[in-house]
PDB file of C-alpha atoms in Angstrom:
ATOM      1  CA  MET A   1     -46.964 141.404 -60.245  1.00 93.00           C
ATOM      2  CA  LYS A   2     -45.050 139.797 -63.077  1.00 96.00           C
ATOM      3  CA  ILE A   3     -44.875 136.108 -64.091  1.00 97.00           C
ATOM      4  CA  LEU A   4     -42.390 134.564 -66.515  1.00 98.00           C
ATOM      5  CA  VAL A   5     -43.825 131.606 -68.462  1.00 98.00           C
ATOM      6  CA  VAL A   6     -41.125 129.351 -69.923  1.00 98.00           C
ATOM      7  CA  ASP A   7     -41.992 126.683 -72.497  1.00 97.00           C
ATOM      8  CA  ASP A   8     -40.669 125.794 -75.940  1.00 96.00           C
ATOM      9  CA  SER A   9     -44.255 125.295 -77.102  1.00 96.00           C
ATOM     10  CA  ARG A  10     -46.044 128.539 -77.986  1.00 95.00           C
ATOM     11  CA  VAL A  11     -49.337 126.702 -77.652  1.00 94.00           C
ATOM     12  CA  MET A  12     -48.498 125.571 -74.127  1.00 95.00           C
ATOM     13  CA  ARG A  13     -47.414 129.087 -73.136  1.00 97.00           C
ATOM     14  CA  GLN A  14     -50.807 130.316 -74.323  1.00 95.00           C
ATOM     15  CA  ILE A  15     -52.584 127.600 -72.339  1.00 94.00           C
ATOM     16  CA  VAL A  16     -50.610 128.392 -69.182  1.00 96.00           C
ATOM     17  CA  ILE A  17     -51.372 132.106 -69.545  1.00 96.00           C
ATOM     18  CA  ARG A  18     -55.051 131.373 -70.211  1.00 94.00           C
ATOM     19  CA  THR A  19     -55.187 129.153 -67.140  1.00 94.00           C
ATOM     20  CA  LEU A  20     -53.600 131.885 -65.026  1.00 96.00           C
ATOM     21  CA  ARG A  21     -56.378 134.249 -66.148  1.00 95.00           C
ATOM     22  CA  GLN A  22     -59.040 131.614 -65.471  1.00 93.00           C
ATOM     23  CA  ALA A  23     -57.583 131.038 -62.007  1.00 95.00           C
ATOM     24  CA  GLY A  24     -58.136 134.696 -61.198  1.00 95.00           C
ATOM     25  CA  TRP A  25     -54.778 136.297 -61.952  1.00 95.00           C
ATOM     26  CA  ASP A  26     -56.079 138.310 -64.868  1.00 92.00           C
ATOM     27  CA  ASP A  27     -54.174 141.474 -64.038  1.00 92.00           C
ATOM     28  CA  VAL A  28     -50.639 140.086 -63.805  1.00 95.00           C
ATOM     29  CA  ASP A  29     -48.005 141.024 -66.354  1.00 97.00           C
ATOM     30  CA  VAL A  30     -46.792 137.990 -68.259  1.00 98.00           C
ATOM     31  CA  VAL A  31     -43.415 137.624 -69.930  1.00 98.00           C
ATOM     32  CA  GLU A  32     -42.548 134.605 -72.070  1.00 98.00           C
ATOM     33  CA  ALA A  33     -39.341 132.648 -72.659  1.00 98.00           C
ATOM     34  CA  VAL A  34     -38.771 129.768 -75.082  1.00 98.00           C
ATOM     35  CA  ASP A  35     -36.264 127.706 -73.074  1.00 98.00           C
ATOM     36  CA  GLY A  36     -34.082 127.771 -69.984  1.00 98.00           C
ATOM     37  CA  ALA A  37     -31.365 129.893 -71.566  1.00 98.00           C
ATOM     38  CA  ASP A  38     -33.905 132.478 -72.699  1.00 98.00           C
ATOM     39  CA  ALA A  39     -35.428 132.387 -69.217  1.00 98.00           C
ATOM     40  CA  LEU A  40     -32.111 133.346 -67.618  1.00 98.00           C
ATOM     41  CA  VAL A  41     -31.970 136.413 -69.858  1.00 98.00           C
ATOM     42  CA  LYS A  42     -35.606 137.367 -69.190  1.00 98.00           C
ATOM     43  CA  ILE A  43     -35.226 136.910 -65.433  1.00 98.00           C
ATOM     44  CA  ALA A  44     -32.246 139.290 -65.432  1.00 97.00           C
ATOM     45  CA  GLN A  45     -34.126 141.805 -67.566  1.00 98.00           C
ATOM     46  CA  GLU A  46     -37.606 141.601 -66.081  1.00 97.00           C
ATOM     47  CA  SER A  47     -37.175 140.541 -62.417  1.00 97.00           C
ATOM     48  CA  PRO A  48     -40.379 138.456 -62.358  1.00 97.00           C
ATOM     49  CA  ASP A  49     -42.185 137.640 -59.104  1.00 96.00           C
ATOM     50  CA  LEU A  50     -42.632 134.007 -60.201  1.00 97.00           C
ATOM     51  CA  VAL A  51     -41.254 131.702 -62.889  1.00 98.00           C
ATOM     52  CA  LEU A  52     -43.494 128.944 -64.300  1.00 98.00           C
ATOM     53  CA  SER A  53     -41.302 126.629 -66.340  1.00 98.00           C
ATOM     54  CA  ASP A  54     -41.557 123.505 -68.434  1.00 97.00           C
ATOM     55  CA  TRP A  55     -38.983 120.805 -67.649  1.00 96.00           C
ATOM     56  CA  ASN A  56     -37.979 119.288 -71.019  1.00 94.00           C
ATOM     57  CA  MET A  57     -36.811 121.968 -73.439  1.00 95.00           C
ATOM     58  CA  PRO A  58     -34.112 122.251 -76.074  1.00 94.00           C
ATOM     59  CA  GLU A  59     -30.995 124.372 -75.365  1.00 93.00           C
ATOM     60  CA  MET A  60     -31.471 124.390 -71.595  1.00 97.00           C
ATOM     61  CA  THR A  61     -33.929 122.379 -69.525  1.00 97.00           C
ATOM     62  CA  GLY A  62     -36.012 123.885 -66.761  1.00 98.00           C
ATOM     63  CA  ILE A  63     -34.111 122.058 -64.019  1.00 98.00           C
ATOM     64  CA  ASP A  64     -30.754 123.253 -65.385  1.00 98.00           C
ATOM     65  CA  CYS A  65     -32.137 126.781 -65.497  1.00 98.00           C
ATOM     66  CA  LEU A  66     -33.228 126.566 -61.865  1.00 98.00           C
ATOM     67  CA  ARG A  67     -29.867 125.172 -60.749  1.00 98.00           C
ATOM     68  CA  GLU A  68     -28.068 127.951 -62.631  1.00 98.00           C
ATOM     69  CA  LEU A  69     -30.229 130.559 -60.919  1.00 98.00           C
ATOM     70  CA  ARG A  70     -29.636 129.180 -57.442  1.00 98.00           C
ATOM     71  CA  ALA A  71     -25.895 128.730 -58.103  1.00 98.00           C
ATOM     72  CA  HIS A  72     -25.707 132.449 -58.824  1.00 97.00           C
ATOM     73  CA  GLY A  73     -27.677 133.450 -55.768  1.00 97.00           C
ATOM     74  CA  SER A  74     -31.065 134.106 -57.345  1.00 97.00           C
ATOM     75  CA  ALA A  75     -33.986 133.308 -55.058  1.00 97.00           C
ATOM     76  CA  VAL A  76     -36.718 134.044 -57.621  1.00 97.00           C
ATOM     77  CA  PRO A  77     -39.781 131.865 -56.823  1.00 97.00           C
ATOM     78  CA  PHE A  78     -39.765 129.018 -59.340  1.00 98.00           C
ATOM     79  CA  GLY A  79     -42.309 126.304 -60.127  1.00 98.00           C
ATOM     80  CA  PHE A  80     -42.561 123.650 -62.812  1.00 98.00           C
ATOM     81  CA  VAL A  81     -45.473 123.046 -65.185  1.00 97.00           C
ATOM     82  CA  THR A  82     -44.504 119.894 -66.971  1.00 94.00           C
ATOM     83  CA  SER A  83     -45.883 116.856 -68.764  1.00 90.00           C
ATOM     84  CA  GLU A  84     -44.816 114.374 -66.099  1.00 86.00           C
ATOM     85  CA  GLY A  85     -44.731 114.393 -62.343  1.00 87.00           C
ATOM     86  CA  SER A  86     -42.973 111.269 -61.109  1.00 86.00           C
ATOM     87  CA  PRO A  87     -41.886 111.131 -57.456  1.00 89.00           C
ATOM     88  CA  GLU A  88     -38.254 111.255 -58.632  1.00 89.00           C
ATOM     89  CA  MET A  89     -38.876 114.453 -60.591  1.00 92.00           C
ATOM     90  CA  ARG A  90     -40.727 116.065 -57.700  1.00 94.00           C
ATOM     91  CA  GLU A  91     -37.840 115.223 -55.395  1.00 95.00           C
ATOM     92  CA  THR A  92     -35.278 116.552 -57.866  1.00 96.00           C
ATOM     93  CA  ALA A  93     -37.290 119.741 -58.324  1.00 97.00           C
ATOM     94  CA  ALA A  94     -37.626 120.308 -54.584  1.00 97.00           C
ATOM     95  CA  GLU A  95     -33.925 119.666 -53.967  1.00 98.00           C
ATOM     96  CA  ALA A  96     -33.051 122.245 -56.627  1.00 98.00           C
ATOM     97  CA  GLY A  97     -35.282 124.814 -54.941  1.00 98.00           C
ATOM     98  CA  ALA A  98     -38.584 124.619 -56.808  1.00 98.00           C
ATOM     99  CA  LEU A  99     -41.700 125.578 -54.868  1.00 97.00           C
ATOM    100  CA  PHE A 100     -44.010 123.161 -56.678  1.00 97.00           C
ATOM    101  CA  LEU A 101     -44.429 120.913 -59.701  1.00 97.00           C
ATOM    102  CA  ILE A 102     -47.703 120.974 -61.613  1.00 96.00           C
ATOM    103  CA  ALA A 103     -48.136 117.988 -63.932  1.00 94.00           C
ATOM    104  CA  LYS A 104     -50.009 118.440 -67.206  1.00 91.00           C
ATOM    105  CA  PRO A 105     -52.888 118.197 -67.767  1.00 89.00           C
ATOM    106  CA  PHE A 106     -53.882 120.821 -65.218  1.00 92.00           C
ATOM    107  CA  THR A 107     -56.893 122.964 -64.428  1.00 90.00           C
ATOM    108  CA  ALA A 108     -57.453 126.451 -63.061  1.00 93.00           C
ATOM    109  CA  ASP A 109     -58.110 124.828 -59.676  1.00 94.00           C
ATOM    110  CA  THR A 110     -54.645 123.243 -59.767  1.00 94.00           C
ATOM    111  CA  PHE A 111     -53.123 126.662 -60.402  1.00 96.00           C
ATOM    112  CA  ARG A 112     -55.105 128.244 -57.565  1.00 96.00           C
ATOM    113  CA  ASP A 113     -53.986 125.499 -55.167  1.00 95.00           C
ATOM    114  CA  GLN A 114     -50.301 125.688 -56.061  1.00 94.00           C
ATOM    115  CA  LEU A 115     -49.828 129.376 -56.839  1.00 94.00           C
ATOM    116  CA  GLY A 116     -52.139 130.856 -54.236  1.00 91.00           C
ATOM    117  CA  ALA A 117     -49.612 131.015 -51.429  1.00 86.00           C
ATOM    118  CA  VAL A 118     -46.847 132.246 -53.707  1.00 88.00           C
ATOM    119  CA  LEU A 119     -48.852 135.069 -55.257  1.00 85.00           C
ATOM    120  CA  ALA A 120     -50.780 136.078 -52.132  1.00 79.00           C
TER     121      ALA A 120
ATOM    122  CA  MET B   1     -35.752  92.631 -74.002  1.00 60.00           C
ATOM    123  CA  SER B   2     -38.092  94.656 -71.815  1.00 77.00           C
ATOM    124  CA  THR B   3     -41.525  93.532 -70.717  1.00 86.00           C
ATOM    125  CA  PRO B   4     -44.015  93.713 -73.631  1.00 87.00           C
ATOM    126  CA  ILE B   5     -46.249  96.751 -73.499  1.00 88.00           C
ATOM    127  CA  ALA B   6     -49.321  94.506 -73.745  1.00 83.00           C
ATOM    128  CA  THR B   7     -48.581  93.183 -70.266  1.00 86.00           C
ATOM    129  CA  LEU B   8     -47.872  96.662 -68.819  1.00 90.00           C
ATOM    130  CA  LEU B   9     -50.874  98.603 -70.136  1.00 89.00           C
ATOM    131  CA  ASP B  10     -54.391  97.758 -71.228  1.00 90.00           C
ATOM    132  CA  ASP B  11     -56.594  99.657 -73.671  1.00 90.00           C
ATOM    133  CA  GLU B  12     -58.855 100.979 -70.919  1.00 92.00           C
ATOM    134  CA  THR B  13     -55.948 102.608 -69.101  1.00 94.00           C
ATOM    135  CA  VAL B  14     -54.654 104.309 -72.237  1.00 93.00           C
ATOM    136  CA  SER B  15     -58.193 105.475 -73.069  1.00 93.00           C
ATOM    137  CA  ALA B  16     -58.631 106.864 -69.546  1.00 93.00           C
ATOM    138  CA  VAL B  17     -55.355 108.794 -69.760  1.00 93.00           C
ATOM    139  CA  ALA B  18     -56.341 110.191 -73.153  1.00 94.00           C
ATOM    140  CA  ALA B  19     -59.793 111.202 -71.936  1.00 93.00           C
ATOM    141  CA  GLU B  20     -58.277 113.155 -69.054  1.00 91.00           C
ATOM    142  CA  VAL B  21     -55.808 114.916 -71.357  1.00 92.00           C
ATOM    143  CA  TRP B  22     -58.602 115.753 -73.798  1.00 92.00           C
ATOM    144  CA  SER B  23     -60.828 117.159 -71.107  1.00 90.00           C
ATOM    145  CA  ALA B  24     -58.108 119.405 -69.705  1.00 87.00           C
ATOM    146  CA  LEU B  25     -56.518 120.576 -72.938  1.00 90.00           C
ATOM    147  CA  VAL B  26     -59.129 120.381 -75.656  1.00 92.00           C
ATOM    148  CA  GLY B  27     -62.097 121.332 -73.527  1.00 88.00           C
ATOM    149  CA  ALA B  28     -63.972 120.290 -70.415  1.00 85.00           C
ATOM    150  CA  ASP B  29     -66.969 119.243 -72.510  1.00 89.00           C
ATOM    151  CA  GLU B  30     -64.972 117.417 -75.154  1.00 91.00           C
ATOM    152  CA  VAL B  31     -65.601 113.698 -75.146  1.00 90.00           C
ATOM    153  CA  LEU B  32     -63.092 111.198 -76.430  1.00 91.00           C
ATOM    154  CA  VAL B  33     -64.988 108.025 -77.221  1.00 90.00           C
ATOM    155  CA  PRO B  34     -62.947 104.800 -77.004  1.00 89.00           C
ATOM    156  CA  GLY B  35     -62.916 102.608 -80.089  1.00 84.00           C
ATOM    157  CA  ARG B  36     -62.695 103.034 -83.879  1.00 74.00           C
ATOM    158  CA  GLY B  37     -59.427 103.691 -85.666  1.00 64.00           C
ATOM    159  CA  PRO B  38     -56.859 103.012 -86.851  1.00 69.00           C
ATOM    160  CA  VAL B  39     -56.206 106.168 -88.851  1.00 69.00           C
ATOM    161  CA  ALA B  40     -54.959 105.111 -92.270  1.00 68.00           C
ATOM    162  CA  GLU B  41     -53.662 108.519 -93.361  1.00 77.00           C
ATOM    163  CA  GLY B  42     -52.999 111.390 -91.060  1.00 87.00           C
ATOM    164  CA  ARG B  43     -50.600 113.504 -89.088  1.00 92.00           C
ATOM    165  CA  SER B  44     -48.586 112.038 -86.222  1.00 95.00           C
ATOM    166  CA  ALA B  45     -46.717 113.364 -83.237  1.00 96.00           C
ATOM    167  CA  TRP B  46     -44.798 111.260 -80.769  1.00 97.00           C
ATOM    168  CA  VAL B  47     -42.533 111.306 -77.787  1.00 97.00           C
ATOM    169  CA  GLY B  48     -39.954 108.762 -76.678  1.00 96.00           C
ATOM    170  CA  VAL B  49     -39.689 107.030 -73.323  1.00 95.00           C
ATOM    171  CA  GLU B  50     -36.298 105.651 -72.191  1.00 94.00           C
ATOM    172  CA  GLY B  51     -36.098 103.348 -69.205  1.00 93.00           C
ATOM    173  CA  PRO B  52     -36.828  99.748 -68.195  1.00 93.00           C
ATOM    174  CA  TRP B  53     -39.426  99.951 -70.980  1.00 93.00           C
ATOM    175  CA  SER B  54     -38.283 102.016 -73.959  1.00 94.00           C
ATOM    176  CA  GLY B  55     -40.411 103.076 -76.869  1.00 95.00           C
ATOM    177  CA  LEU B  56     -42.722 105.718 -78.247  1.00 96.00           C
ATOM    178  CA  VAL B  57     -46.158 107.119 -77.541  1.00 97.00           C
ATOM    179  CA  VAL B  58     -47.610 108.187 -80.888  1.00 96.00           C
ATOM    180  CA  LEU B  59     -50.759 110.222 -81.549  1.00 96.00           C
ATOM    181  CA  THR B  60     -52.128 110.013 -85.090  1.00 95.00           C
ATOM    182  CA  CYS B  61     -55.068 112.085 -86.326  1.00 93.00           C
ATOM    183  CA  SER B  62     -56.633 112.790 -89.684  1.00 88.00           C
ATOM    184  CA  THR B  63     -55.882 116.196 -91.207  1.00 84.00           C
ATOM    185  CA  THR B  64     -59.379 117.458 -90.484  1.00 85.00           C
ATOM    186  CA  ALA B  65     -59.056 116.302 -86.905  1.00 90.00           C
ATOM    187  CA  THR B  66     -55.776 118.172 -86.411  1.00 92.00           C
ATOM    188  CA  ASP B  67     -57.340 121.385 -87.730  1.00 92.00           C
ATOM    189  CA  ASP B  68     -60.333 121.027 -85.430  1.00 93.00           C
ATOM    190  CA  LEU B  69     -58.057 120.147 -82.523  1.00 94.00           C
ATOM    191  CA  THR B  70     -55.989 123.267 -83.074  1.00 94.00           C
ATOM    192  CA  ARG B  71     -59.090 125.467 -83.122  1.00 94.00           C
ATOM    193  CA  ALA B  72     -60.396 123.816 -79.963  1.00 94.00           C
ATOM    194  CA  VAL B  73     -57.138 123.995 -78.001  1.00 94.00           C
ATOM    195  CA  LEU B  74     -56.419 127.596 -79.027  1.00 93.00           C
ATOM    196  CA  GLN B  75     -60.105 128.548 -78.749  1.00 91.00           C
ATOM    197  CA  LEU B  76     -60.139 129.970 -82.272  1.00 92.00           C
ATOM    198  CA  ALA B  77     -63.270 130.848 -84.220  1.00 89.00           C
ATOM    199  CA  PRO B  78     -64.111 128.597 -87.200  1.00 86.00           C
ATOM    200  CA  THR B  79     -63.281 131.453 -89.565  1.00 87.00           C
ATOM    201  CA  GLU B  80     -59.840 132.207 -88.138  1.00 89.00           C
ATOM    202  CA  GLU B  81     -56.818 131.184 -90.183  1.00 91.00           C
ATOM    203  CA  LEU B  82     -54.697 128.365 -88.832  1.00 92.00           C
ATOM    204  CA  GLU B  83     -50.934 128.525 -88.844  1.00 92.00           C
ATOM    205  CA  ALA B  84     -49.155 125.289 -89.747  1.00 91.00           C
ATOM    206  CA  ASP B  85     -46.752 125.771 -86.836  1.00 93.00           C
ATOM    207  CA  ASP B  86     -49.666 125.928 -84.411  1.00 94.00           C
ATOM    208  CA  VAL B  87     -51.219 122.746 -85.814  1.00 94.00           C
ATOM    209  CA  ASP B  88     -47.976 120.843 -85.287  1.00 95.00           C
ATOM    210  CA  ASP B  89     -47.420 122.487 -81.905  1.00 96.00           C
ATOM    211  CA  VAL B  90     -50.840 121.369 -80.663  1.00 96.00           C
ATOM    212  CA  LEU B  91     -50.265 117.825 -81.887  1.00 96.00           C
ATOM    213  CA  ARG B  92     -46.814 117.709 -80.269  1.00 96.00           C
ATOM    214  CA  GLU B  93     -48.128 118.975 -76.948  1.00 96.00           C
ATOM    215  CA  LEU B  94     -50.947 116.445 -76.907  1.00 96.00           C
ATOM    216  CA  ALA B  95     -48.448 113.656 -77.653  1.00 97.00           C
ATOM    217  CA  ASN B  96     -46.074 115.064 -75.037  1.00 96.00           C
ATOM    218  CA  ILE B  97     -48.683 115.059 -72.287  1.00 95.00           C
ATOM    219  CA  LEU B  98     -50.043 111.673 -73.318  1.00 96.00           C
ATOM    220  CA  GLY B  99     -46.472 110.369 -73.238  1.00 96.00           C
ATOM    221  CA  GLY B 100     -45.767 111.873 -69.835  1.00 94.00           C
ATOM    222  CA  ASN B 101     -48.876 110.326 -68.360  1.00 93.00           C
ATOM    223  CA  VAL B 102     -48.282 106.936 -69.991  1.00 95.00           C
ATOM    224  CA  LYS B 103     -44.676 107.031 -68.749  1.00 94.00           C
ATOM    225  CA  SER B 104     -45.914 107.496 -65.199  1.00 91.00           C
ATOM    226  CA  LEU B 105     -47.710 104.129 -65.512  1.00 92.00           C
ATOM    227  CA  LEU B 106     -44.640 102.246 -66.718  1.00 92.00           C
ATOM    228  CA  PRO B 107     -41.720 100.863 -64.696  1.00 90.00           C
ATOM    229  CA  GLY B 108     -39.196 103.520 -63.792  1.00 84.00           C
ATOM    230  CA  PRO B 109     -37.020 105.369 -63.518  1.00 88.00           C
ATOM    231  CA  SER B 110     -37.344 106.575 -67.073  1.00 90.00           C
ATOM    232  CA  THR B 111     -36.999 109.766 -69.064  1.00 91.00           C
ATOM    233  CA  LEU B 112     -39.186 111.461 -71.636  1.00 93.00           C
ATOM    234  CA  GLY B 113     -37.789 112.883 -74.867  1.00 94.00           C
ATOM    235  CA  LEU B 114     -38.857 115.944 -76.795  1.00 95.00           C
ATOM    236  CA  PRO B 115     -42.006 115.613 -78.915  1.00 96.00           C
ATOM    237  CA  GLN B 116     -41.720 115.416 -82.688  1.00 96.00           C
ATOM    238  CA  THR B 117     -44.043 115.457 -85.674  1.00 95.00           C
ATOM    239  CA  GLY B 118     -43.766 113.763 -89.032  1.00 91.00           C
ATOM    240  CA  THR B 119     -43.614 110.091 -89.937  1.00 90.00           C
ATOM    241  CA  PRO B 120     -43.043 108.005 -86.827  1.00 89.00           C
ATOM    242  CA  PRO B 121     -40.732 104.998 -86.797  1.00 88.00           C
ATOM    243  CA  HIS B 122     -42.551 101.854 -87.873  1.00 87.00           C
ATOM    244  CA  PRO B 123     -43.635  99.792 -84.879  1.00 86.00           C
ATOM    245  CA  GLY B 124     -42.250  96.336 -84.279  1.00 83.00           C
ATOM    246  CA  SER B 125     -44.161  93.502 -82.678  1.00 85.00           C
ATOM    247  CA  ASP B 126     -44.347  95.190 -79.248  1.00 86.00           C
ATOM    248  CA  VAL B 127     -47.208  97.566 -79.973  1.00 88.00           C
ATOM    249  CA  ARG B 128     -50.528  98.573 -78.443  1.00 88.00           C
ATOM    250  CA  PRO B 129     -52.693 100.741 -80.725  1.00 89.00           C
ATOM    251  CA  VAL B 130     -55.735 102.260 -79.043  1.00 92.00           C
ATOM    252  CA  GLY B 131     -58.409 103.787 -81.229  1.00 92.00           C
ATOM    253  CA  ALA B 132     -60.714 106.616 -80.254  1.00 92.00           C
ATOM    254  CA  THR B 133     -63.151 109.044 -81.804  1.00 92.00           C
ATOM    255  CA  TRP B 134     -63.415 112.772 -81.186  1.00 93.00           C
ATOM    256  CA  ARG B 135     -66.182 114.822 -82.824  1.00 93.00           C
ATOM    257  CA  GLY B 136     -66.520 111.977 -85.323  1.00 91.00           C
ATOM    258  CA  HIS B 137     -62.830 112.009 -86.228  1.00 91.00           C
ATOM    259  CA  PRO B 138     -60.929 108.743 -85.739  1.00 90.00           C
ATOM    260  CA  LEU B 139     -57.583 108.962 -84.005  1.00 93.00           C
ATOM    261  CA  THR B 140     -55.074 106.475 -82.693  1.00 94.00           C
ATOM    262  CA  ILE B 141     -52.811 106.468 -79.683  1.00 94.00           C
ATOM    263  CA  THR B 142     -50.067 103.906 -80.230  1.00 94.00           C
ATOM    264  CA  VAL B 143     -47.703 102.786 -77.506  1.00 95.00           C
ATOM    265  CA  GLN B 144     -44.905 100.947 -79.278  1.00 94.00           C
ATOM    266  CA  GLY B 145     -41.727  99.374 -77.974  1.00 92.00           C
ATOM    267  CA  ALA B 146     -38.368 100.398 -79.370  1.00 90.00           C
ATOM    268  CA  THR B 147     -37.295  98.254 -82.291  1.00 79.00           C
ATOM    269  CA  GLU B 148     -33.939  96.465 -82.242  1.00 58.00           C
ATOM    270  CA  ALA B 149     -32.553  98.782 -84.914  1.00 48.00           C
ATOM    271  CA  PRO B 150     -34.054 102.237 -84.309  1.00 45.00           C
ATOM    272  CA  ALA B 151     -35.384 103.793 -87.488  1.00 44.00           C
ATOM    273  CA  GLN B 152     -33.909 107.036 -88.717  1.00 45.00           C
ATOM    274  CA  HIS B 153     -36.151 110.075 -88.589  1.00 45.00           C
ATOM    275  CA  PRO B 154     -35.531 111.880 -91.881  1.00 41.00           C
ATOM    276  CA  THR B 155     -38.834 113.731 -91.845  1.00 44.00           C
ATOM    277  CA  THR B 156     -39.061 114.655 -88.193  1.00 44.00           C
ATOM    278  CA  GLU B 157     -39.142 118.145 -86.827  1.00 46.00           C
ATOM    279  CA  VAL B 158     -37.941 118.542 -83.301  1.00 44.00           C
ATOM    280  CA  THR B 159     -40.004 120.963 -81.296  1.00 44.00           C
ATOM    281  CA  SER B 160     -38.515 124.428 -81.109  1.00 37.00           C
TER     282      SER B 160
END
């Protein structure tokens, strides 16, 4: 099992990875990417089982990354972990093919609820 | 001119948002006590909101508070060296999440910018500063409306 964590903040990547461990996924391989463009490269190289991505990032946003993936036929499971979760953003994310949107701040319970079905 | 922030948000709401962010990011047992502030000298991070209400959400902490915050968020031992990039990164992320949660309480649709650190633009008259105390450190969360002539940001560092 391999998860790609995408965020321009190194601190937030660490927090997401720590929360994954706390939620019980302490044996998954984690790969990191610093923005959407980097994520596209890492997805091609690493074939992750799940992508957890921030929304607002320099170079390429998370939603642009997801749209690029789907436009090229990739069906990699993709979820957002982002600092806002308005109804409009949730709708946009779902329309683009995201499985879920976790709004920060989050807890290990939030991760278990949202990721459980995907990583079962 | 958009609706003044004072009529859109009250201090208690901003304090409640901040307390939730603190609990989730800084630590479940970390208590953010409303009141005190403002911080005369310190480090700031902020994020912009663009929409029916446009402005900034700014977090300002004393230097000692930012160091302690970084250790708490990254779960570092008191003896471990801090990297300046991590200190700014922690402050930016806290401002980013505070901004995202404040934005969700404001009229929409609106967008959130990328967080920055440095010297924030000076607030105009549309401003709501909310003071708080964490581990004895004063800090301020300021929600400020965009000024008519946006200030330049010569000392800002966009998150990377």
